[in-house]
Amino acid sequence: MLEAMDLVDHDGELMLRYGRGDLGAFEILYARHKGPLYRYLLRHVRHAATANDLFQEVWSRVIAARGRYVARAKFATFLFHIAHNCAVDYHRRRHSASIQSADDEPAAAYLEPEAPADQRPDRLAEFNEQQSALLSALAALPAEQREAFLLHEEGGLNVEEIARVTSVGVETAKSRLRYAVRKLKAALMDSVGAEHPAAVVRSL
Amino acid sequence: MSTRRDDDLEEFRRGDSELSRAYRRASAPQPRAALDRRVLERARAAHARAAASGTGTWAYAASIALALAVMFAVAYAPRRVERTDETPHFLHTAARHPNSPALHFAYPTVAGRAAAGAEVPDPRRWLARIAALREAGRNRDADEEYRRFCTAYPTYAATRGETGAAVR
């Protein structure tokens, strides 16, 4: 716990250092958070090109905010709050565009593989049915539940922080996370049961 | 059933559930190198712009400070010259009336009044006026006036012996 707090303070300190002109501090911060942020966006919007655009937009906003950043909460909360807002804007634009051009472009065109071809689960020999089922179940979750799960797993945010980032009450955030965990766990059990029925009880 | 769900959630929140482990074993895509370069380039560009505008800001602040300093110097220099005359305004008025009490109060001696540029009354006329006050029976006024006279001309009576009827 103490270690986690140190890390939190360290990230905030890095951001403050970048605000004072230390470019190296930003590079450390970027290396530490780029993976979780990318996966959050990719699995939240489920569109690789959009995830790339949003990823750049989030970091642009972080860069723009460097001079006025105040370490009130941990840096991940700040980062994923921006990411959430970018994703919300994207969904609004997409909704607006789909109304305007519903006949021109089918909704399915927005769905792309979540990873480049060389990283796609179905191309990796060692990737088994269990993880594939889990990611499929994650993609099938309602957006709010999927986001709550991703904010916890990728952002390392607790329920209170998820509530703050998504601007909902703590009980609502907790409920979303509970539903997500239940559905994902069920999907995991099904996949394990399909492969090794006897292992279901043991592993879960 | 509800307790079971809460247990599942608590286990998940602790971060060491089977679900978390399975999720972490799944693929962990990273942004491509080109995307990394773009973001880092943006951060460097913002840094460079800030450094450049920082120099500009410093120069701008220095020029503002210099302009303010000049403005203060121009605005306050004449006032300082004006304020070298510390004489209260009422004494300028009193100077126009040689025998006014205010002038006597401020400059009791003739030398002081002369130094201040005030008009110095003629001692003979002053003594004649005091004598006239005595003749009119206004001894108290005459005494007061004579006291002022002696303060203004401390050595007059002794050297000239001309106080005459001004002294009872």
CSV table of C-alpha atoms in Angstrom, one decimal:
chain,number,residue,atom,x,y,z
A,1,MET,CA,0.0,0.0,0.0
A,2,LEU,CA,2.8,2.3,0.9
A,3,GLU,CA,4.5,1.3,-2.3
A,4,ALA,CA,1.4,2.2,-4.3
A,5,MET,CA,1.2,5.6,-2.6
A,6,ASP,CA,4.8,6.3,-3.4
A,7,LEU,CA,4.1,5.4,-7.0
A,8,VAL,CA,1.1,7.7,-7.0
A,9,ASP,CA,3.2,10.6,-5.6
A,10,HIS,CA,5.9,9.8,-8.0
A,11,ASP,CA,3.6,10.1,-11.0
A,12,GLY,CA,2.2,13.4,-9.8
A,13,GLU,CA,5.7,14.6,-9.1
A,14,LEU,CA,6.7,13.6,-12.7
A,15,MET,CA,3.8,15.6,-14.1
A,16,LEU,CA,4.8,18.6,-11.9
A,17,ARG,CA,8.4,18.3,-13.1
A,18,TYR,CA,7.2,18.2,-16.7
A,19,GLY,CA,5.1,21.3,-16.0
A,20,ARG,CA,8.3,23.0,-14.9
A,21,GLY,CA,10.0,22.1,-18.2
A,22,ASP,CA,11.5,18.6,-17.5
A,23,LEU,CA,10.9,16.7,-20.7
A,24,GLY,CA,12.5,13.6,-19.3
A,25,ALA,CA,9.8,13.4,-16.7
A,26,PHE,CA,7.1,13.3,-19.3
A,27,GLU,CA,8.9,10.5,-21.2
A,28,ILE,CA,8.9,8.4,-18.0
A,29,LEU,CA,5.3,9.2,-17.3
A,30,TYR,CA,4.4,8.3,-20.9
A,31,ALA,CA,6.2,5.0,-20.8
A,32,ARG,CA,4.5,4.0,-17.6
A,33,HIS,CA,0.9,4.8,-18.7
A,34,LYS,CA,0.8,4.4,-22.5
A,35,GLY,CA,-0.1,0.7,-22.4
A,36,PRO,CA,-3.0,0.9,-19.9
A,37,LEU,CA,-4.4,4.0,-21.6
A,38,TYR,CA,-4.1,2.5,-25.1
A,39,ARG,CA,-5.9,-0.7,-24.0
A,40,TYR,CA,-8.6,1.2,-22.2
A,41,LEU,CA,-9.3,3.3,-25.3
A,42,LEU,CA,-9.0,0.3,-27.7
A,43,ARG,CA,-11.3,-1.9,-25.7
A,44,HIS,CA,-13.7,0.9,-24.7
A,45,VAL,CA,-14.4,2.3,-28.2
A,46,ARG,CA,-13.5,-1.0,-30.0
A,47,HIS,CA,-12.2,0.8,-33.1
A,48,ALA,CA,-8.4,0.8,-33.7
A,49,ALA,CA,-8.1,4.0,-35.7
A,50,THR,CA,-10.4,5.8,-33.3
A,51,ALA,CA,-8.4,4.5,-30.4
A,52,ASN,CA,-5.2,5.9,-32.0
A,53,ASP,CA,-6.8,9.3,-32.5
A,54,LEU,CA,-8.2,9.4,-29.0
A,55,PHE,CA,-4.8,8.3,-27.6
A,56,GLN,CA,-3.1,11.2,-29.2
A,57,GLU,CA,-5.9,13.6,-28.1
A,58,VAL,CA,-5.6,12.5,-24.5
A,59,TRP,CA,-1.9,13.0,-24.4
A,60,SER,CA,-2.3,16.4,-26.2
A,61,ARG,CA,-4.6,17.5,-23.4
A,62,VAL,CA,-2.2,16.2,-20.8
A,63,ILE,CA,0.6,18.2,-22.5
A,64,ALA,CA,-1.6,21.3,-22.7
A,65,ALA,CA,-2.6,21.0,-19.0
A,66,ARG,CA,1.1,20.7,-17.7
A,67,GLY,CA,1.3,24.2,-16.5
A,68,ARG,CA,-1.9,24.1,-14.4
A,69,TYR,CA,-1.7,20.6,-13.1
A,70,VAL,CA,-2.2,20.3,-9.4
A,71,ALA,CA,-1.6,16.9,-7.8
A,72,ARG,CA,-4.9,16.7,-5.9
A,73,ALA,CA,-5.6,13.1,-6.9
A,74,LYS,CA,-3.3,10.4,-8.2
A,75,PHE,CA,-2.1,11.0,-11.8
A,76,ALA,CA,-4.0,7.9,-13.2
A,77,THR,CA,-7.3,9.4,-12.1
A,78,PHE,CA,-6.4,12.7,-13.9
A,79,LEU,CA,-5.3,10.8,-17.0
A,80,PHE,CA,-8.3,8.5,-17.2
A,81,HIS,CA,-10.7,11.3,-16.5
A,82,ILE,CA,-9.4,13.0,-19.6
A,83,ALA,CA,-9.6,9.7,-21.5
A,84,HIS,CA,-13.2,9.2,-20.4
A,85,ASN,CA,-14.1,12.7,-21.6
A,86,CYS,CA,-12.5,12.1,-24.9
A,87,ALA,CA,-14.4,8.9,-25.3
A,88,VAL,CA,-17.6,10.5,-24.4
A,89,ASP,CA,-17.0,13.2,-27.0
A,90,TYR,CA,-16.2,10.5,-29.6
A,91,HIS,CA,-19.5,8.7,-28.8
A,92,ARG,CA,-21.4,11.9,-29.2
A,93,ARG,CA,-19.8,12.7,-32.5
A,94,ARG,CA,-20.3,9.1,-33.7
A,95,HIS,CA,-24.0,9.2,-32.6
A,96,SER,CA,-24.5,12.5,-34.4
A,97,ALA,CA,-22.7,11.2,-37.5
A,98,SER,CA,-24.7,7.9,-37.6
A,99,ILE,CA,-27.9,9.9,-37.5
A,100,GLN,CA,-26.7,12.1,-40.4
A,101,SER,CA,-25.4,9.2,-42.5
A,102,ALA,CA,-27.2,6.1,-41.4
A,103,ASP,CA,-27.8,5.0,-44.9
A,104,ASP,CA,-24.3,5.7,-46.2
A,105,GLU,CA,-22.3,3.7,-43.7
A,106,PRO,CA,-23.3,0.6,-41.8
A,107,ALA,CA,-22.5,0.6,-38.1
A,108,ALA,CA,-20.5,-2.6,-38.5
A,109,ALA,CA,-17.9,-0.7,-40.4
A,110,TYR,CA,-16.8,0.9,-37.2
A,111,LEU,CA,-15.8,-2.4,-35.6
A,112,GLU,CA,-12.3,-3.3,-36.3
A,113,PRO,CA,-9.9,-5.8,-34.7
A,114,GLU,CA,-8.7,-4.4,-31.3
A,115,ALA,CA,-5.1,-5.1,-32.1
A,116,PRO,CA,-2.9,-5.1,-35.2
A,117,ALA,CA,-2.9,-8.4,-37.1
A,118,ASP,CA,0.3,-9.6,-35.5
A,119,GLN,CA,-1.1,-9.1,-32.1
A,120,ARG,CA,-4.5,-10.4,-32.6
A,121,PRO,CA,-5.4,-13.3,-30.3
A,122,ASP,CA,-6.5,-15.6,-33.0
A,123,ARG,CA,-3.1,-15.3,-34.7
A,124,LEU,CA,-1.1,-16.3,-31.6
A,125,ALA,CA,-0.6,-20.0,-31.1
A,126,GLU,CA,-0.3,-19.7,-27.4
A,127,PHE,CA,-3.5,-17.7,-27.0
A,128,ASN,CA,-6.1,-20.1,-25.8
A,129,GLU,CA,-9.8,-20.3,-25.8
A,130,GLN,CA,-10.1,-18.9,-22.3
A,131,GLN,CA,-8.6,-15.5,-23.0
A,132,SER,CA,-10.4,-15.2,-26.3
A,133,ALA,CA,-13.7,-15.9,-24.6
A,134,LEU,CA,-12.9,-13.4,-21.9
A,135,LEU,CA,-12.1,-10.6,-24.4
A,136,SER,CA,-15.3,-11.4,-26.4
A,137,ALA,CA,-17.3,-11.2,-23.2
A,138,LEU,CA,-15.7,-7.9,-22.4
A,139,ALA,CA,-16.5,-6.5,-25.8
A,140,ALA,CA,-20.1,-7.7,-25.4
A,141,LEU,CA,-20.6,-5.9,-22.1
A,142,PRO,CA,-22.7,-2.6,-22.0
A,143,ALA,CA,-20.3,0.3,-22.4
A,144,GLU,CA,-20.7,1.6,-18.8
A,145,GLN,CA,-19.9,-1.8,-17.4
A,146,ARG,CA,-17.0,-2.4,-19.8
A,147,GLU,CA,-15.6,1.0,-18.9
A,148,ALA,CA,-15.8,0.4,-15.2
A,149,PHE,CA,-14.0,-2.9,-15.6
A,150,LEU,CA,-11.3,-1.3,-17.8
A,151,LEU,CA,-10.8,1.6,-15.4
A,152,HIS,CA,-10.2,-0.8,-12.6
A,153,GLU,CA,-8.0,-3.3,-14.5
A,154,GLU,CA,-6.0,-0.9,-16.7
A,155,GLY,CA,-6.2,2.4,-14.7
A,156,GLY,CA,-5.9,0.8,-11.3
A,157,LEU,CA,-8.7,3.0,-10.1
A,158,ASN,CA,-10.9,2.0,-7.1
A,159,VAL,CA,-14.7,2.3,-7.0
A,160,GLU,CA,-14.6,5.8,-5.7
A,161,GLU,CA,-12.2,6.9,-8.4
A,162,ILE,CA,-14.2,5.2,-11.1
A,163,ALA,CA,-17.3,7.1,-9.8
A,164,ARG,CA,-15.4,10.4,-9.9
A,165,VAL,CA,-14.0,9.8,-13.4
A,166,THR,CA,-17.4,8.7,-14.9
A,167,SER,CA,-19.3,11.4,-12.9
A,168,VAL,CA,-21.7,8.9,-11.3
A,169,GLY,CA,-22.4,8.0,-7.7
A,170,VAL,CA,-20.2,5.4,-5.9
A,171,GLU,CA,-23.1,2.9,-5.7
A,172,THR,CA,-23.7,3.2,-9.4
A,173,ALA,CA,-20.0,2.6,-10.1
A,174,LYS,CA,-20.0,-0.3,-7.8
A,175,SER,CA,-23.0,-1.8,-9.4
A,176,ARG,CA,-21.5,-1.5,-12.9
A,177,LEU,CA,-18.4,-3.1,-11.7
A,178,ARG,CA,-20.3,-5.9,-10.0
A,179,TYR,CA,-22.3,-6.7,-13.1
A,180,ALA,CA,-19.2,-6.7,-15.3
A,181,VAL,CA,-17.3,-9.0,-13.0
A,182,ARG,CA,-20.3,-11.4,-12.8
A,183,LYS,CA,-20.7,-11.6,-16.6
A,184,LEU,CA,-17.0,-11.9,-17.3
A,185,LYS,CA,-16.6,-14.5,-14.6
A,186,ALA,CA,-19.4,-16.5,-16.1
A,187,ALA,CA,-17.8,-16.3,-19.5
A,188,LEU,CA,-14.6,-17.5,-18.1
A,189,MET,CA,-16.2,-20.4,-16.3
A,190,ASP,CA,-18.0,-21.4,-19.5
A,191,SER,CA,-14.7,-21.4,-21.5
A,192,VAL,CA,-12.8,-23.3,-18.8
A,193,GLY,CA,-15.7,-25.8,-18.5
A,194,ALA,CA,-15.7,-26.3,-22.2
A,195,GLU,CA,-12.0,-27.1,-22.2
A,196,HIS,CA,-11.6,-28.8,-18.8
A,197,PRO,CA,-14.9,-29.3,-17.0
A,198,ALA,CA,-13.3,-30.6,-13.9
A,199,ALA,CA,-11.2,-27.5,-13.5
A,200,VAL,CA,-14.1,-25.1,-13.2
A,201,VAL,CA,-14.7,-25.5,-9.5
A,202,ARG,CA,-11.0,-25.6,-8.8
A,203,SER,CA,-9.9,-22.5,-10.6
A,204,LEU,CA,-12.9,-20.2,-9.7
B,1,MET,CA,-26.5,-15.3,-3.9
B,2,SER,CA,-26.1,-11.6,-3.2
B,3,THR,CA,-23.3,-12.4,-0.7
B,4,ARG,CA,-21.6,-14.5,-3.3
B,5,ARG,CA,-21.7,-11.6,-5.8
B,6,ASP,CA,-20.3,-9.3,-3.2
B,7,ASP,CA,-17.5,-11.8,-2.4
B,8,ASP,CA,-16.7,-12.0,-6.2
B,9,LEU,CA,-16.5,-8.2,-6.4
B,10,GLU,CA,-14.4,-7.9,-3.2
B,11,GLU,CA,-12.0,-10.5,-4.5
B,12,PHE,CA,-11.8,-8.7,-7.9
B,13,ARG,CA,-11.3,-5.3,-6.2
B,14,ARG,CA,-8.3,-6.7,-4.2
B,15,GLY,CA,-6.7,-7.3,-7.7
B,16,ASP,CA,-5.8,-11.0,-7.3
B,17,SER,CA,-8.9,-12.8,-8.7
B,18,GLU,CA,-8.8,-15.4,-11.3
B,19,LEU,CA,-10.6,-13.0,-13.6
B,20,SER,CA,-7.8,-10.4,-13.2
B,21,ARG,CA,-5.2,-13.0,-13.8
B,22,ALA,CA,-7.0,-14.3,-16.9
B,23,TYR,CA,-7.4,-10.7,-18.2
B,24,ARG,CA,-3.7,-10.0,-17.7
B,25,ARG,CA,-2.7,-13.2,-19.5
B,26,ALA,CA,-4.7,-12.0,-22.5
B,27,SER,CA,-3.0,-10.0,-25.2
B,28,ALA,CA,-1.7,-6.6,-24.0
B,29,PRO,CA,-1.6,-4.5,-27.1
B,30,GLN,CA,0.6,-1.4,-27.0
B,31,PRO,CA,0.5,1.7,-29.1
B,32,ARG,CA,2.7,1.4,-32.2
B,33,ALA,CA,6.1,3.0,-32.3
B,34,ALA,CA,4.9,5.6,-34.8
B,35,LEU,CA,2.2,6.7,-32.3
B,36,ASP,CA,4.8,6.9,-29.5
B,37,ARG,CA,7.0,9.1,-31.7
B,38,ARG,CA,4.0,11.4,-32.5
B,39,VAL,CA,3.1,11.9,-28.9
B,40,LEU,CA,6.7,12.4,-27.7
B,41,GLU,CA,7.3,14.8,-30.6
B,42,ARG,CA,4.2,16.8,-29.5
B,43,ALA,CA,5.5,17.0,-25.9
B,44,ARG,CA,8.9,18.2,-27.2
B,45,ALA,CA,7.3,20.8,-29.4
B,46,ALA,CA,5.2,22.1,-26.6
B,47,HIS,CA,8.3,22.2,-24.4
B,48,ALA,CA,10.3,24.1,-27.0
B,49,ARG,CA,7.4,26.6,-27.6
B,50,ALA,CA,7.2,27.2,-23.8
B,51,ALA,CA,11.0,27.7,-23.6
B,52,ALA,CA,10.9,30.2,-26.5
B,53,SER,CA,7.9,32.1,-25.2
B,54,GLY,CA,9.5,32.0,-21.7
B,55,THR,CA,12.4,34.1,-23.0
B,56,GLY,CA,9.9,36.4,-24.8
B,57,THR,CA,7.9,36.7,-21.6
B,58,TRP,CA,11.0,37.6,-19.6
B,59,ALA,CA,12.0,40.3,-22.1
B,60,TYR,CA,8.4,41.6,-22.1
B,61,ALA,CA,8.3,41.7,-18.3
B,62,ALA,CA,11.6,43.5,-18.2
B,63,SER,CA,10.5,46.1,-20.7
B,64,ILE,CA,7.3,46.7,-18.7
B,65,ALA,CA,9.3,47.1,-15.5
B,66,LEU,CA,11.6,49.6,-17.2
B,67,ALA,CA,8.6,51.6,-18.6
B,68,LEU,CA,7.0,51.7,-15.2
B,69,ALA,CA,10.3,52.9,-13.6
B,70,VAL,CA,10.5,55.8,-16.1
B,71,MET,CA,6.9,56.7,-15.5
B,72,PHE,CA,7.4,56.9,-11.8
B,73,ALA,CA,10.5,58.9,-12.1
B,74,VAL,CA,8.8,61.4,-14.4
B,75,ALA,CA,5.7,61.6,-12.2
B,76,TYR,CA,7.5,62.1,-8.9
B,77,ALA,CA,10.5,64.2,-9.8
B,78,PRO,CA,8.5,67.6,-10.0
B,79,ARG,CA,6.6,66.8,-6.8
B,80,ARG,CA,9.9,66.4,-4.9
B,81,VAL,CA,11.0,69.9,-6.1
B,82,GLU,CA,7.7,71.4,-5.1
B,83,ARG,CA,7.9,69.8,-1.7
B,84,THR,CA,11.3,71.4,-0.8
B,85,ASP,CA,9.3,74.4,0.6
B,86,GLU,CA,7.9,72.8,3.8
B,87,THR,CA,6.3,76.1,5.0
B,88,PRO,CA,2.7,75.5,6.0
B,89,HIS,CA,0.1,77.3,3.9
B,90,PHE,CA,-1.1,79.5,6.8
B,91,LEU,CA,2.3,81.1,7.2
B,92,HIS,CA,2.3,82.2,3.5
B,93,THR,CA,-1.0,84.0,4.3
B,94,ALA,CA,0.4,85.3,7.6
B,95,ALA,CA,3.5,86.7,5.9
B,96,ARG,CA,1.3,89.2,4.2
B,97,HIS,CA,0.3,90.5,7.7
B,98,PRO,CA,3.5,91.3,9.6
B,99,ASN,CA,2.0,91.6,13.1
B,100,SER,CA,-0.3,88.5,12.9
B,101,PRO,CA,-0.1,86.2,15.9
B,102,ALA,CA,0.5,83.2,13.6
B,103,LEU,CA,3.7,84.9,12.2
B,104,HIS,CA,4.9,85.7,15.8
B,105,PHE,CA,4.2,82.1,16.8
B,106,ALA,CA,6.1,80.6,13.9
B,107,TYR,CA,9.0,83.1,13.7
B,108,PRO,CA,9.3,84.8,17.1
B,109,THR,CA,12.5,86.7,16.3
B,110,VAL,CA,13.0,89.4,13.6
B,111,ALA,CA,15.9,87.3,12.3
B,112,GLY,CA,13.7,84.3,11.9
B,113,ARG,CA,11.0,86.3,10.1
B,114,ALA,CA,13.6,87.9,7.8
B,115,ALA,CA,15.1,84.5,7.0
B,116,ALA,CA,11.6,83.2,6.2
B,117,GLY,CA,11.1,86.1,3.8
B,118,ALA,CA,8.4,87.6,5.9
B,119,GLU,CA,8.0,91.4,6.3
B,120,VAL,CA,9.9,92.8,9.3
B,121,PRO,CA,7.9,95.4,11.2
B,122,ASP,CA,9.5,98.8,12.0
B,123,PRO,CA,10.4,98.8,15.7
B,124,ARG,CA,9.6,102.5,16.2
B,125,ARG,CA,6.1,102.2,14.7
B,126,TRP,CA,5.5,99.0,16.7
B,127,LEU,CA,6.4,100.7,20.0
B,128,ALA,CA,4.3,103.8,19.0
B,129,ARG,CA,1.3,101.4,18.5
B,130,ILE,CA,2.0,99.8,21.9
B,131,ALA,CA,2.1,103.3,23.5
B,132,ALA,CA,-1.2,104.1,21.8
B,133,LEU,CA,-2.8,101.0,23.3
B,134,ARG,CA,-1.6,102.1,26.8
B,135,GLU,CA,-3.0,105.6,26.3
B,136,ALA,CA,-6.3,104.0,25.3
B,137,GLY,CA,-6.3,102.1,28.6
B,138,ARG,CA,-5.8,98.7,26.9
B,139,ASN,CA,-2.9,97.8,29.1
B,140,ARG,CA,-3.4,94.0,28.8
B,141,ASP,CA,-3.2,94.3,25.0
B,142,ALA,CA,-0.2,96.6,25.3
B,143,ASP,CA,1.6,94.1,27.6
B,144,GLU,CA,0.9,91.2,25.2
B,145,GLU,CA,2.1,93.2,22.2
B,146,TYR,CA,5.2,94.4,24.1
B,147,ARG,CA,6.0,90.8,25.0
B,148,ARG,CA,5.9,90.0,21.3
B,149,PHE,CA,8.0,93.0,20.5
B,150,CYS,CA,10.7,91.9,23.0
B,151,THR,CA,10.7,88.4,21.5
B,152,ALA,CA,11.1,89.8,18.0
B,153,TYR,CA,13.7,92.4,19.1
B,154,PRO,CA,15.4,90.8,22.1
B,155,THR,CA,18.2,93.3,22.4
B,156,TYR,CA,16.3,96.4,21.2
B,157,ALA,CA,15.4,97.9,24.5
B,158,ALA,CA,18.8,97.4,26.0
B,159,THR,CA,20.7,99.0,23.1
B,160,ARG,CA,18.4,101.8,22.1
B,161,GLY,CA,16.4,102.7,25.2
B,162,GLU,CA,13.6,103.7,23.0
B,163,THR,CA,10.8,101.7,24.5
B,164,GLY,CA,9.4,105.0,26.0
B,165,ALA,CA,5.7,105.1,26.6
B,166,ALA,CA,5.3,101.5,25.4
B,167,VAL,CA,6.5,100.4,28.8
B,168,ARG,CA,4.4,101.3,31.8
